[in-house]
Coordinates of C-alpha atoms and ligand atoms in Angstrom, one line a residue:
M1 CA -87.7 71.2 -143.0
K2 CA -90.8 72.9 -142.1
K3 CA -93.5 73.0 -143.8
I4 CA -94.7 76.7 -144.9
S5 CA -97.9 78.5 -143.9
L6 CA -99.1 81.5 -145.4
T7 CA -101.7 84.2 -145.6
G8 CA -102.9 87.1 -147.0
I9 CA -104.9 89.6 -144.8
K10 CA -106.5 92.3 -147.6
P11 CA -106.5 96.1 -146.0
T12 CA -110.1 97.4 -146.4
G13 CA -110.8 98.4 -142.9
S14 CA -109.7 98.8 -139.5
L15 CA -109.1 94.8 -137.6
H16 CA -111.8 94.2 -135.3
I17 CA -111.9 91.5 -132.8
G18 CA -113.9 89.3 -135.0
N19 CA -110.1 89.3 -137.1
Y20 CA -108.1 88.8 -134.1
F21 CA -109.7 85.4 -132.6
G22 CA -110.8 84.2 -136.2
A23 CA -107.6 85.2 -138.0
I24 CA -104.7 86.5 -136.4
K25 CA -104.4 84.3 -133.2
P26 CA -104.4 81.2 -135.2
A27 CA -102.3 81.9 -137.6
L28 CA -99.7 83.1 -135.0
E29 CA -100.3 80.4 -133.3
L30 CA -99.3 78.5 -136.1
T31 CA -95.4 80.3 -136.5
K32 CA -94.5 77.6 -133.6
D33 CA -94.8 74.4 -136.0
Y34 CA -94.4 76.4 -139.5
D35 CA -92.3 78.7 -141.4
A36 CA -94.5 81.8 -141.7
R37 CA -95.0 83.9 -144.7
Y38 CA -98.2 86.4 -144.0
F39 CA -98.1 89.9 -146.2
I40 CA -100.6 92.7 -146.8
A41 CA -102.5 91.7 -149.8
D42 CA -102.9 95.7 -150.8
Y43 CA -103.7 95.6 -154.3
H44 CA -106.7 92.9 -153.5
A45 CA -108.0 95.7 -151.5
L46 CA -107.5 98.3 -154.6
N47 CA -110.3 96.8 -156.1
T48 CA -112.5 98.2 -153.7
I49 CA -111.0 100.9 -152.3
K50 CA -109.8 103.9 -154.4
D51 CA -109.2 106.4 -151.7
P52 CA -105.1 106.8 -151.8
K53 CA -105.5 108.5 -148.3
E54 CA -108.1 105.5 -146.9
L55 CA -106.0 102.6 -148.7
A56 CA -103.0 103.9 -147.0
A57 CA -103.8 104.0 -143.6
N58 CA -105.5 100.7 -143.8
I59 CA -102.4 99.0 -145.0
R60 CA -100.6 100.6 -142.2
G61 CA -103.1 100.1 -139.9
V62 CA -102.9 96.4 -140.8
A63 CA -99.9 95.9 -140.8
A64 CA -99.0 97.7 -137.0
G65 CA -102.1 95.3 -135.6
W66 CA -100.3 92.2 -137.2
L67 CA -97.3 93.1 -135.2
A68 CA -99.0 94.4 -132.0
A69 CA -100.9 91.4 -131.9
G70 CA -97.5 89.9 -131.5
L71 CA -96.1 88.7 -134.9
D72 CA -92.3 88.5 -134.7
P73 CA -90.8 89.6 -138.3
G74 CA -87.7 88.0 -137.2
K75 CA -89.3 84.8 -137.1
V76 CA -92.4 85.6 -140.2
I77 CA -91.8 86.6 -143.4
F78 CA -94.1 90.1 -143.2
Y79 CA -94.4 91.9 -146.6
R80 CA -96.9 93.6 -148.7
Q81 CA -98.3 92.2 -151.9
S82 CA -97.1 95.7 -154.4
S83 CA -93.8 95.1 -153.0
I84 CA -93.0 91.7 -154.7
P85 CA -93.4 92.3 -158.5
E86 CA -92.8 88.8 -159.2
T87 CA -96.2 88.1 -157.5
F88 CA -97.7 90.0 -161.0
E89 CA -95.5 88.3 -163.2
L90 CA -97.0 85.0 -161.8
T91 CA -100.6 86.0 -162.2
T92 CA -100.0 86.5 -165.7
Q93 CA -98.2 83.2 -166.1
L94 CA -101.6 81.3 -164.1
M95 CA -103.5 83.4 -166.8
A96 CA -103.1 81.0 -169.1
F97 CA -103.8 77.8 -167.2
T98 CA -106.7 79.3 -166.1
S99 CA -110.1 78.6 -167.4
K100 CA -112.6 81.7 -167.6
G101 CA -114.9 79.3 -166.7
L102 CA -113.5 78.7 -163.3
M103 CA -113.9 82.6 -162.7
N104 CA -117.3 82.4 -163.8
R105 CA -118.1 79.9 -160.5
A106 CA -116.4 82.1 -158.0
H107 CA -118.6 82.4 -154.9
A108 CA -117.8 86.3 -154.7
Y109 CA -118.1 87.0 -158.3
K110 CA -121.3 84.8 -158.7
A111 CA -123.0 87.1 -155.6
A112 CA -121.6 90.7 -157.2
V113 CA -123.7 89.3 -160.6
Q114 CA -126.6 87.8 -158.3
E115 CA -127.2 91.2 -156.6
N116 CA -127.1 93.4 -159.6
T117 CA -129.8 90.7 -161.7
E118 CA -131.8 91.1 -158.4
K119 CA -131.7 94.8 -158.9
N120 CA -132.2 94.6 -162.4
E121 CA -129.3 96.4 -163.6
D122 CA -126.4 94.8 -166.3
P123 CA -125.5 91.6 -164.3
D124 CA -121.7 93.5 -164.8
A125 CA -122.5 96.2 -163.4
G126 CA -119.8 97.7 -160.9
I127 CA -117.7 94.3 -161.5
N128 CA -114.4 95.1 -162.5
M129 CA -112.0 92.9 -163.4
G130 CA -109.6 92.7 -160.5
L131 CA -112.8 91.1 -158.8
F132 CA -112.9 89.0 -161.3
T133 CA -109.3 87.6 -161.7
Y134 CA -109.5 87.8 -158.0
P135 CA -108.9 83.8 -157.8
V136 CA -105.7 83.9 -159.7
L137 CA -104.1 86.9 -157.8
M138 CA -104.7 85.2 -155.0
A139 CA -103.2 82.0 -156.3
A140 CA -100.3 83.7 -157.7
D141 CA -99.9 85.0 -153.5
I142 CA -100.2 81.0 -152.1
I143 CA -97.9 79.2 -155.2
L144 CA -95.4 81.9 -155.1
F145 CA -93.9 81.0 -151.5
D146 CA -94.1 77.4 -152.2
S147 CA -96.9 77.5 -149.4
D148 CA -98.0 74.1 -147.9
V149 CA -101.0 75.8 -145.7
V150 CA -103.1 78.5 -145.9
P151 CA -104.9 79.2 -142.5
V152 CA -108.3 80.8 -143.7
G153 CA -111.9 81.1 -142.9
R154 CA -114.4 78.7 -144.4
D155 CA -115.3 81.8 -146.9
Q156 CA -111.8 81.4 -148.6
V157 CA -111.7 78.0 -149.1
Q158 CA -112.9 78.0 -152.7
H159 CA -110.0 80.3 -153.7
I160 CA -107.6 77.8 -152.0
E161 CA -108.9 74.8 -154.0
M162 CA -108.9 76.9 -157.0
A163 CA -105.1 77.9 -156.4
Q164 CA -104.6 74.2 -155.9
D165 CA -106.6 73.3 -159.3
I166 CA -104.2 75.9 -161.2
A167 CA -101.2 74.7 -160.0
Q168 CA -102.1 71.1 -160.7
A169 CA -102.9 72.2 -164.3
V170 CA -99.5 73.5 -164.9
N171 CA -97.8 70.5 -163.6
F172 CA -99.6 68.3 -165.6
N173 CA -99.1 70.6 -169.0
Y174 CA -95.4 70.5 -167.9
K175 CA -94.9 66.7 -166.5
C176 CA -93.1 67.8 -163.9
E177 CA -94.1 69.6 -160.3
V178 CA -93.2 73.3 -161.3
F179 CA -95.6 74.5 -158.3
K180 CA -96.7 73.0 -155.0
A181 CA -100.2 72.4 -154.3
P182 CA -100.9 74.2 -151.2
Q183 CA -104.1 72.7 -149.0
A184 CA -106.8 75.4 -147.1
L185 CA -106.0 74.9 -143.2
V186 CA -109.6 75.5 -141.7
Q187 CA -109.2 75.5 -138.2
E188 CA -112.4 73.9 -136.6
D189 CA -112.0 74.8 -133.1
V190 CA -111.7 78.7 -133.6
A191 CA -114.9 80.8 -132.6
V192 CA -117.3 82.2 -133.9
V193 CA -116.8 85.6 -132.5
P194 CA -120.9 87.4 -132.1
G195 CA -121.0 91.1 -133.3
L196 CA -123.3 93.9 -131.5
D197 CA -126.4 92.4 -133.0
G198 CA -126.0 88.9 -132.3
R199 CA -125.0 88.0 -136.2
K200 CA -121.6 87.0 -137.0
M201 CA -119.1 89.9 -136.5
S202 CA -118.5 91.2 -139.6
K203 CA -117.5 94.8 -141.5
S204 CA -120.1 94.3 -143.7
Y205 CA -123.2 93.8 -141.3
G206 CA -121.1 96.8 -139.4
N207 CA -121.7 95.2 -136.2
T208 CA -118.2 95.1 -135.1
I209 CA -116.0 95.9 -131.9
P210 CA -112.8 97.3 -133.4
L211 CA -109.5 95.7 -132.2
F212 CA -107.6 99.1 -131.3
C213 CA -110.3 101.6 -130.5
D214 CA -110.0 104.0 -127.0
E215 CA -111.3 102.8 -124.1
K216 CA -114.3 105.3 -124.1
T217 CA -115.2 103.9 -127.6
L218 CA -114.9 100.2 -126.4
R219 CA -117.1 100.7 -123.1
K220 CA -119.4 102.6 -125.5
L221 CA -119.8 99.8 -128.4
I222 CA -120.0 97.2 -125.2
M223 CA -123.0 98.9 -124.0
R224 CA -124.7 98.6 -127.2
I225 CA -124.5 94.9 -127.4
V226 CA -128.3 94.2 -128.0
T227 CA -129.9 92.3 -125.5
N228 CA -133.3 91.0 -124.4
S229 CA -135.9 92.5 -121.8
Q230 CA -135.5 90.0 -119.1
S231 CA -135.5 92.0 -115.9
V232 CA -132.5 92.0 -113.4
E233 CA -134.3 89.3 -111.0
E234 CA -134.6 86.6 -113.7
P235 CA -132.3 83.7 -114.1
K236 CA -130.5 83.7 -117.3
D237 CA -129.1 81.5 -119.4
P238 CA -125.4 82.4 -120.5
D239 CA -124.9 80.2 -123.3
T240 CA -127.2 82.0 -125.3
S241 CA -126.0 85.5 -124.6
Q242 CA -124.0 87.1 -126.9
I243 CA -122.2 88.9 -124.1
Y244 CA -121.4 85.6 -122.4
L245 CA -119.9 83.9 -125.4
L246 CA -117.8 87.4 -125.9
Y247 CA -116.8 86.9 -122.1
Q248 CA -115.5 84.0 -122.9
L249 CA -113.0 84.7 -125.5
F250 CA -111.5 86.8 -123.4
A251 CA -111.9 85.4 -119.5
N252 CA -109.8 82.4 -117.6
E253 CA -111.9 79.5 -116.8
E254 CA -112.6 80.3 -113.0
E255 CA -114.1 83.7 -114.5
R256 CA -116.4 82.3 -116.8
R257 CA -117.6 79.9 -114.5
S258 CA -118.1 82.5 -112.0
L259 CA -120.0 84.6 -114.3
A260 CA -122.2 82.1 -115.5
N261 CA -123.3 81.4 -112.1
R262 CA -124.4 84.5 -112.0
Y263 CA -126.3 84.7 -114.8
R264 CA -128.1 80.9 -113.5
E265 CA -128.7 82.7 -110.0
G266 CA -131.0 85.7 -111.5
G267 CA -130.1 89.1 -109.8
M268 CA -128.2 90.3 -112.5
G269 CA -128.9 93.0 -115.4
W270 CA -127.7 93.3 -118.5
G271 CA -125.8 96.5 -117.3
E272 CA -123.7 94.6 -114.8
A273 CA -123.0 91.6 -117.6
K274 CA -121.9 94.3 -119.7
E275 CA -119.4 95.9 -117.2
E276 CA -117.7 92.3 -116.3
L277 CA -117.4 91.7 -120.0
F278 CA -116.0 95.3 -120.8
S279 CA -113.1 94.6 -117.7
V280 CA -112.4 91.8 -119.6
V281 CA -111.9 93.1 -123.3
N282 CA -110.0 95.8 -121.6
R283 CA -107.5 94.0 -119.8
E284 CA -106.5 92.1 -122.5
L285 CA -106.7 94.7 -125.4
S286 CA -104.7 97.6 -123.3
P287 CA -101.2 96.5 -123.6
L288 CA -102.0 95.7 -127.5
R289 CA -103.6 98.9 -128.4
E290 CA -100.6 100.5 -126.4
R291 CA -98.4 98.6 -129.0
F292 CA -100.7 99.3 -131.9
N293 CA -100.2 103.3 -131.3
E294 CA -96.3 103.1 -130.8
I295 CA -95.9 101.3 -133.9
I296 CA -98.6 103.6 -135.9
A297 CA -96.9 106.7 -134.6
N298 CA -93.5 105.5 -136.1
P299 CA -94.6 105.1 -139.5
A300 CA -90.7 104.9 -140.7
E301 CA -90.0 102.3 -138.7
L302 CA -93.1 100.2 -139.5
D303 CA -92.1 100.7 -143.2
A304 CA -89.1 99.7 -142.7
I305 CA -89.8 96.4 -141.2
L306 CA -92.1 95.5 -144.6
R307 CA -89.4 96.4 -146.3
R308 CA -86.9 94.2 -144.9
G309 CA -89.7 91.2 -145.0
A310 CA -89.9 91.9 -149.1
E311 CA -86.0 91.6 -149.1
K312 CA -86.8 88.2 -147.9
A313 CA -89.2 87.3 -149.9
R314 CA -88.1 88.5 -153.2
P315 CA -85.4 85.7 -153.8
I316 CA -87.8 82.9 -153.1
A317 CA -90.7 84.9 -155.3
A318 CA -88.3 85.0 -157.9
A319 CA -86.9 81.4 -158.4
T320 CA -90.5 80.1 -158.3
V321 CA -91.2 82.7 -161.6
R322 CA -87.8 81.1 -163.1
R323 CA -89.3 77.7 -162.6
F324 CA -91.9 78.2 -164.3
R325 CA -90.1 80.6 -167.3
K326 CA -87.9 77.1 -167.8
A327 CA -91.2 74.8 -168.3
A328 CA -92.4 76.9 -170.1
G329 CA -89.6 77.8 -172.8
I330 CA -89.5 81.5 -171.7
E331 CA -85.8 82.4 -170.7
Ligands
LIG1 N1 -108.6 86.9 -149.9 C1 -108.0 86.8 -149.0 C2 -109.5 87.5 -147.9 O1 -110.3 88.4 -148.2 C3 -106.9 87.8 -148.6 C4 -106.1 86.8 -149.7 C5 -105.7 87.5 -150.4 C6 -105.5 86.0 -149.2 N2 -104.6 86.7 -151.1 C7 -104.4 85.3 -149.9 C8 -105.6 84.9 -148.1 C9 -103.4 84.3 -149.9 C10 -104.6 83.8 -148.1 C11 -103.5 83.5 -149.0 O2 -109.4 87.3 -146.7

């Protein structure tokens, strides 16, 4: 039997190139060797997005993005978290085994408290219980589907460890393996994608290149990448140039070698390097963009795909919740 890989994608904005190389591509790669269960974590997004139109558009946008990037819903169980009511029953079950102190130590909660303290505000200002209990809902997402591995970025590792702790606390109490304890899978060779300003590409820095913007916007954004004041003639170092770092993600070996040489020889200005970058990025993203636009133009079909995914997911989820009920004496 294949092992199970599961990951959730929080629909808090539009997908960008950093998500593509950092999360989507590696997770799709894993579908070759694992039984994959990938879902849209819409109730996690609700903690921050209270505008219904925005949330609905994000959910469809992220779902369409995964499909456009190559997720095969015949092979991967692909669903919305909100379509699996067992998630919320399991969350309640796990709450009884989650110490409040564990939640106090969660990085995201601690960071929010620290920010408030620095601003001399009440430590819990603007913090809802959804944020505070975020790791329990996430543990439920994971444990519900008997996940072996959870491919995530480094920032999520603490959450997976908490899921592991909570599952083990349950198993310890009932002296049997009610739940499978998951492992984080952090891929070491996944590239850190630089953003327009050279820092890691991230929505919170506002330095992203969206995955599905039109060609004109794509060119405009690439032209906006921050460079230094070296003249056209000067030889340049490809390895410290974020244009080149981005180029490497999209170009083949020969193209990479050739552009690196042009950097070192001098005589190539930043504008020209950006044109080269635009051309390889657009080459890879054009077909994705086309598929994305087709999928998004047919929301009924998209919703049907997600519904079919939920239908496959629910019996698995129901079995997990039943296992707990039985172990706990709630039948
Ligand atoms: N917290 C994850 C993020 O922000 C999203 C997420 C929700 C998730 N539930 C999950 C990831 C379960 C992996 C497994 O990226």
